[in-house]
Short mmCIF file of C-alpha atoms and ligand atoms in Angstrom, two decimals:
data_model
loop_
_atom_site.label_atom_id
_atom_site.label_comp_id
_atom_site.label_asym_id
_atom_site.label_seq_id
_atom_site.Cartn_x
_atom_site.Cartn_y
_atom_site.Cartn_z
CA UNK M 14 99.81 111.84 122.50
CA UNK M 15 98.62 114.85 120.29
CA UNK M 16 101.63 117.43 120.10
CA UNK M 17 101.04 121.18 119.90
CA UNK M 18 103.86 122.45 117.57
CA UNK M 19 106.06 125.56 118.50
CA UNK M 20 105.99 128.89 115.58
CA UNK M 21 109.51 127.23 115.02
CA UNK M 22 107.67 124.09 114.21
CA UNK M 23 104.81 125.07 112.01
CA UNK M 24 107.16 127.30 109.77
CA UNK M 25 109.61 124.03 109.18
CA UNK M 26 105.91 121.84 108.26
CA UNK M 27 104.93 124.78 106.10
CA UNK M 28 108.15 124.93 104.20
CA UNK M 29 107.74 120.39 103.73
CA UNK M 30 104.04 121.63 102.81
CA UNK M 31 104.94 123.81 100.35
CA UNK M 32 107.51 121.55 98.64
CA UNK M 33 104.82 119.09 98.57
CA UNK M 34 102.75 121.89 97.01
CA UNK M 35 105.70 122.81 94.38
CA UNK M 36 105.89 119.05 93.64
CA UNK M 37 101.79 118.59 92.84
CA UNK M 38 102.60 121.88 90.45
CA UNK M 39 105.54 120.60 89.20
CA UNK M 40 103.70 116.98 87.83
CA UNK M 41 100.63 118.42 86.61
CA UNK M 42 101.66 119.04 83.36
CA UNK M 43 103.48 115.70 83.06
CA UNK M 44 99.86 114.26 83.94
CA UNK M 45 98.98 113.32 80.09
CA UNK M 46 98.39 110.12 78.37
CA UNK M 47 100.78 107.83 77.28
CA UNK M 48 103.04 108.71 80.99
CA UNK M 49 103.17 105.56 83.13
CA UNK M 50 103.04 106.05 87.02
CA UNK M 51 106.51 105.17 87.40
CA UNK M 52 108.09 108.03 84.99
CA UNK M 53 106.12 109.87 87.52
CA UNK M 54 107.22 108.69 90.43
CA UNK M 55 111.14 108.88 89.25
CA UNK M 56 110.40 112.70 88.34
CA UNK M 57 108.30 113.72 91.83
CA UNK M 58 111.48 112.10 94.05
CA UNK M 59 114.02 113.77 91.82
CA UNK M 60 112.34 117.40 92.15
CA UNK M 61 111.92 116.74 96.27
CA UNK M 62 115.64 116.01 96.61
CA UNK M 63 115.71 119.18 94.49
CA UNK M 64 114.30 121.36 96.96
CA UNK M 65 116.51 119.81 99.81
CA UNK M 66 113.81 117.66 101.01
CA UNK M 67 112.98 113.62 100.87
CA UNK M 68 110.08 111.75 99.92
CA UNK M 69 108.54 110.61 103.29
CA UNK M 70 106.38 107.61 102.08
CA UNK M 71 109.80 105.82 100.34
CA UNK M 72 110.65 102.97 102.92
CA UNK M 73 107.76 104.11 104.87
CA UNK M 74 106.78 100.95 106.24
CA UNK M 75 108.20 99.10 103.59
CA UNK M 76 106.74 101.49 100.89
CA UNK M 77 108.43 101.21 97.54
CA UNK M 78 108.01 104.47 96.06
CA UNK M 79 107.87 108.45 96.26
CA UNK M 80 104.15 108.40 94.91
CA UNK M 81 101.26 106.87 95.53
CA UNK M 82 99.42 106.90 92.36
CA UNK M 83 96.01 105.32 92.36
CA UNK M 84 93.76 105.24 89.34
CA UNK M 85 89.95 105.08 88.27
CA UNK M 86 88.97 102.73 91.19
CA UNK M 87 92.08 102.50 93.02
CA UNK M 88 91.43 104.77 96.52
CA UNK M 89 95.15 105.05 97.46
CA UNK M 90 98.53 103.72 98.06
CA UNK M 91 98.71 102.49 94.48
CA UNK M 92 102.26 101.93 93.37
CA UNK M 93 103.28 103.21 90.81
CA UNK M 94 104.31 100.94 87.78
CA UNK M 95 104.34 100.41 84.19
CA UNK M 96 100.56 101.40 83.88
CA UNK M 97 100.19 104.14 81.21
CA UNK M 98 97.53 106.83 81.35
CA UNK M 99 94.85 106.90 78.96
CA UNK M 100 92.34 109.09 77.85
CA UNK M 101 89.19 109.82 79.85
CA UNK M 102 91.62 108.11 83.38
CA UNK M 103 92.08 109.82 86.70
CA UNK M 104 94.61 109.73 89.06
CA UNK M 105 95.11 110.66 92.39
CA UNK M 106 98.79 111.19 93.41
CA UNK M 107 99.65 111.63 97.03
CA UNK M 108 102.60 113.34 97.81
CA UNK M 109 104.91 113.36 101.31
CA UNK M 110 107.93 115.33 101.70
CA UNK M 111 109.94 115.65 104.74
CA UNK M 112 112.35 119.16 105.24
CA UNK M 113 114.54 119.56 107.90
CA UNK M 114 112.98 116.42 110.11
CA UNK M 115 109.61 117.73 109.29
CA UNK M 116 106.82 116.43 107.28
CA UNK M 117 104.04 117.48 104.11
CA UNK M 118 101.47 115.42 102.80
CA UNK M 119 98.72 116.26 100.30
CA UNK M 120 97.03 114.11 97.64
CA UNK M 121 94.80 115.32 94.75
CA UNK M 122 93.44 113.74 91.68
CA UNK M 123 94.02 114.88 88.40
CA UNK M 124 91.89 114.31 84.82
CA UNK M 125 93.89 112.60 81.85
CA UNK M 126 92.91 114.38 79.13
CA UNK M 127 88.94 114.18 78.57
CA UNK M 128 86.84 112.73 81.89
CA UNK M 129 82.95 111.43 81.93
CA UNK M 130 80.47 113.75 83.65
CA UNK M 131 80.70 110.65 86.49
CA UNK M 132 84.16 111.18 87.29
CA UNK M 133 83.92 114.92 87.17
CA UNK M 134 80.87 114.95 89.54
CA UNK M 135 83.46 113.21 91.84
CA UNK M 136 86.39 114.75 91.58
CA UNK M 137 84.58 118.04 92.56
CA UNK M 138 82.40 116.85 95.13
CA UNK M 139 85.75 115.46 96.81
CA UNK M 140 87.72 118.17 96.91
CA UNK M 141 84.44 120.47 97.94
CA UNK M 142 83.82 117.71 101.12
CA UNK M 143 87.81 118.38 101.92
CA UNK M 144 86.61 122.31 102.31
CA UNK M 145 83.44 121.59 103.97
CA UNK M 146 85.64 119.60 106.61
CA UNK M 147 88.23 122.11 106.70
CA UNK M 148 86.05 124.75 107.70
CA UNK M 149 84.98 123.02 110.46
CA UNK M 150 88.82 123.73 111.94
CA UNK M 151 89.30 126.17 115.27
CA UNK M 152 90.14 126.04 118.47
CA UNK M 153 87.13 124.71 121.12
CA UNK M 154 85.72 122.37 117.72
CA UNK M 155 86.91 118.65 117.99
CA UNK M 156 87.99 116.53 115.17
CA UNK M 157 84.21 114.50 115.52
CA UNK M 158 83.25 117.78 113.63
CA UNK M 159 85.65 117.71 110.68
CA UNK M 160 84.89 114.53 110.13
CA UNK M 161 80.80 114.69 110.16
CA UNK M 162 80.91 117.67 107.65
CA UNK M 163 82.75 115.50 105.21
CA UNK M 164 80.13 112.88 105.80
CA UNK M 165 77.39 114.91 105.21
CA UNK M 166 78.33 116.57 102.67
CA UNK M 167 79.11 113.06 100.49
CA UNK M 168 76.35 111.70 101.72
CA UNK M 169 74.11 114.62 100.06
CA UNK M 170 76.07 114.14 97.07
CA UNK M 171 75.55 110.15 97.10
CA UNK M 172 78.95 109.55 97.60
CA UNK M 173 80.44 106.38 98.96
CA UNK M 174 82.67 107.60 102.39
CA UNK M 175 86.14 105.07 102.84
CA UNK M 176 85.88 104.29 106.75
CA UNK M 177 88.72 102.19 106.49
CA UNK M 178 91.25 104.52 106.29
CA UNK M 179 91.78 108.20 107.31
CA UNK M 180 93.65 111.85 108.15
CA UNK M 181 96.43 112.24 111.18
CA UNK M 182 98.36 114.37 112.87
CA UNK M 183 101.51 115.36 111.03
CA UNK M 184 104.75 116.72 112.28
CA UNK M 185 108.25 114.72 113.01
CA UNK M 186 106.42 111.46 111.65
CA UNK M 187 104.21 111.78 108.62
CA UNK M 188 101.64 109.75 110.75
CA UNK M 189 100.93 111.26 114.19
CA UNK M 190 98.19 111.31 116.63
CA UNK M 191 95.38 111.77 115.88
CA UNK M 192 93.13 110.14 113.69
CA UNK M 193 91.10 112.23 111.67
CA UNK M 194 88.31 110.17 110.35
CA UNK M 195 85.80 111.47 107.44
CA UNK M 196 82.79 110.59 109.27
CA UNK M 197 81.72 111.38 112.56
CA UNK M 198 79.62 113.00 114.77
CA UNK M 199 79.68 116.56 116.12
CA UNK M 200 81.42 117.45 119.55
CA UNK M 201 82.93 114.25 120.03
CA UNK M 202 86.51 113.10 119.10
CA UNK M 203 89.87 115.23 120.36
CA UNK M 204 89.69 118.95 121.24
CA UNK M 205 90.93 121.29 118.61
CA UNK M 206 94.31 123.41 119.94
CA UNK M 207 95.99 126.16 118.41
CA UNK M 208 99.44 124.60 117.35
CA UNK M 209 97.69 121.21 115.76
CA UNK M 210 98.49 119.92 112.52
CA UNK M 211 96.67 117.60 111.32
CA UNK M 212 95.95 116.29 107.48
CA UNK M 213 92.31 116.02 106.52
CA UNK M 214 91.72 113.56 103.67
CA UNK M 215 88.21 112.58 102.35
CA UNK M 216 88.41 109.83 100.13
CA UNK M 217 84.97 109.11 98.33
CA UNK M 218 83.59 106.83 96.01
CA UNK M 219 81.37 107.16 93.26
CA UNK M 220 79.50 103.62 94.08
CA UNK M 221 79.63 101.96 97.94
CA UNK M 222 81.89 103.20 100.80
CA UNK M 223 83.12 99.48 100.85
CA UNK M 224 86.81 98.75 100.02
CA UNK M 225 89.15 95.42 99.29
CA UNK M 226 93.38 95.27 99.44
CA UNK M 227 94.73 93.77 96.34
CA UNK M 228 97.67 91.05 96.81
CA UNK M 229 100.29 93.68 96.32
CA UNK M 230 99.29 94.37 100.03
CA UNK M 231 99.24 97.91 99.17
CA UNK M 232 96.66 99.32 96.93
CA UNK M 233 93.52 99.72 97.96
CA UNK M 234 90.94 99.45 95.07
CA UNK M 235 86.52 99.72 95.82
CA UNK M 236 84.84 96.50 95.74
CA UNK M 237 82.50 97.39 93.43
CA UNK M 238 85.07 98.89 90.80
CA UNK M 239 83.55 102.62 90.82
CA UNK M 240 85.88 105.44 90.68
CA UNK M 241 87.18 107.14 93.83
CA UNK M 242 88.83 110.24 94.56
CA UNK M 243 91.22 111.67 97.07
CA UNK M 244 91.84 115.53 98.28
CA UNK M 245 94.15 116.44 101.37
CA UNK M 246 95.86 119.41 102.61
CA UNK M 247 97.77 119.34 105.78
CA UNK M 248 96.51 122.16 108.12
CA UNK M 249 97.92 123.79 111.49
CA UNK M 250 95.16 125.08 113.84
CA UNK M 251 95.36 128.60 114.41
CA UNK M 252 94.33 131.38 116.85
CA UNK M 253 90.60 131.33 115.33
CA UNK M 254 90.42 129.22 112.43
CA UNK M 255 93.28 127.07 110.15
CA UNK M 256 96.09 127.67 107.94
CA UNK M 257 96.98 125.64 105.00
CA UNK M 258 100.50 124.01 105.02
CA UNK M 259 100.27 122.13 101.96
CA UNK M 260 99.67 125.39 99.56
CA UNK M 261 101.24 128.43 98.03
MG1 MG Q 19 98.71 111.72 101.80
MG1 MG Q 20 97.79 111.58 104.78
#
């Protein structure tokens, strides 16, 4: 079931947005080389709890951390570790916080230090796709849309499109109804409502769309080793258009 959230509702997701949002702020600075995943992982959960909130991926189906931190050609759900940054890496670091019952989530992927023009053509080509899906976001549209502006939008840019895994509904879980895939086609796929939330989350590769699980049974890594990248805001439907949760 897809649930329409009350004004009560949306302003408890936008406050877990916007400690999600505080948190990405708060560990972009500490995003340097020579900082292993787990330093930040132990200094996202301890500025969450700081802002009266918990991380909503730790213990999440047996999840072991705050963070997911996936790097270079890691997609998501990497966990983070004793791997230290280095020069020229990225990283994308997806974030969950849950306030009062209610849930954020937004990932983003940050440059260590100095980046190739590849990985730069891909890290702004990913967030751009998130945008192009984003507008696609009012009542009467369906999520078929969202997801076939993301897919032609990579596609012109050459980029590989993860089927395998994709956006939700968020609310009282982190992972509601309903799936919000990055491919699609137009008008098909659940009606758009006023009172939605939903996260939208392109995550594109630099080489082939296709993806293998590595034997930690979480991280998620392309099979042919390119770099991939990973933008997501959540986003409640409004009157005519969207509003971001996950933002200032
Ligand atoms: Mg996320
Ligand atoms: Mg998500």
């Amino acid at each position: 079931m897809i649930s329409l959230k009350s004004d009560r509702e949306i302003e408890l997701l936008r406050k877990a947005g916007h400690i999600v949002y505080l948190t990405h702020q708060y560990l972009k600075p500490y995003v340097k080389e020579g900082i292993t995943t787990k330093e930040l992982d132990r200094l996202a959960e301890e500025f969450i709890r700081s802002q009266g909130a918990t991380p909503s991926f730790k213990g999440y189906e047996g999840f072991p951390a705050t963070l997911c931190t996936s790097v270079n050609q890691q997609v998501v759900h990497g966990i983070p570790g004793n791997y230290r940054l280095k020069n020229g890496d990225i990283i994308s670091i997806d974030i969950g916080a849950c306030y009062k019952g209610y849930h954020g989530d937004s990932a983003w992927t940050y440059a260590v230090g100095e980046i190739d023009e590849e990985k730069k053509y891909l890290m702004e080509h990913t967030e751009k796709a998130l945008f192009q899906g984003l507008a696609q976001i009012k009542p009467g549209n369906r999520i078929g849309d969202i997801g076939h502006a993301i897919e032609t939008y990579a596609k012109e840019h050459h980029l590989g499109v993860v089927e395998e895994l994709v956006g939700h509904g968020v609310g009282t879980n982190v992972h509601e109804e309903p799936d919000v895939p990055n491919y699609g086609r137009p008008g098909t796929g659940p009606l758009l409502r006023e009172g939605m939330v939903i996260a939208v989350e392109p995550m594109l590769n630099l080489g082939s769309k296709e993806i293998c699980m590595l034997d930690d049974d979480w991280t998620v890594e392309t099979m042919d080793g390119s770099p991939s990248a990973h933008f997501e805001h959540t986003v409640a439907v409004t009157k005519d258009g969207y509003q971001i949760m996950t933002g200032e």
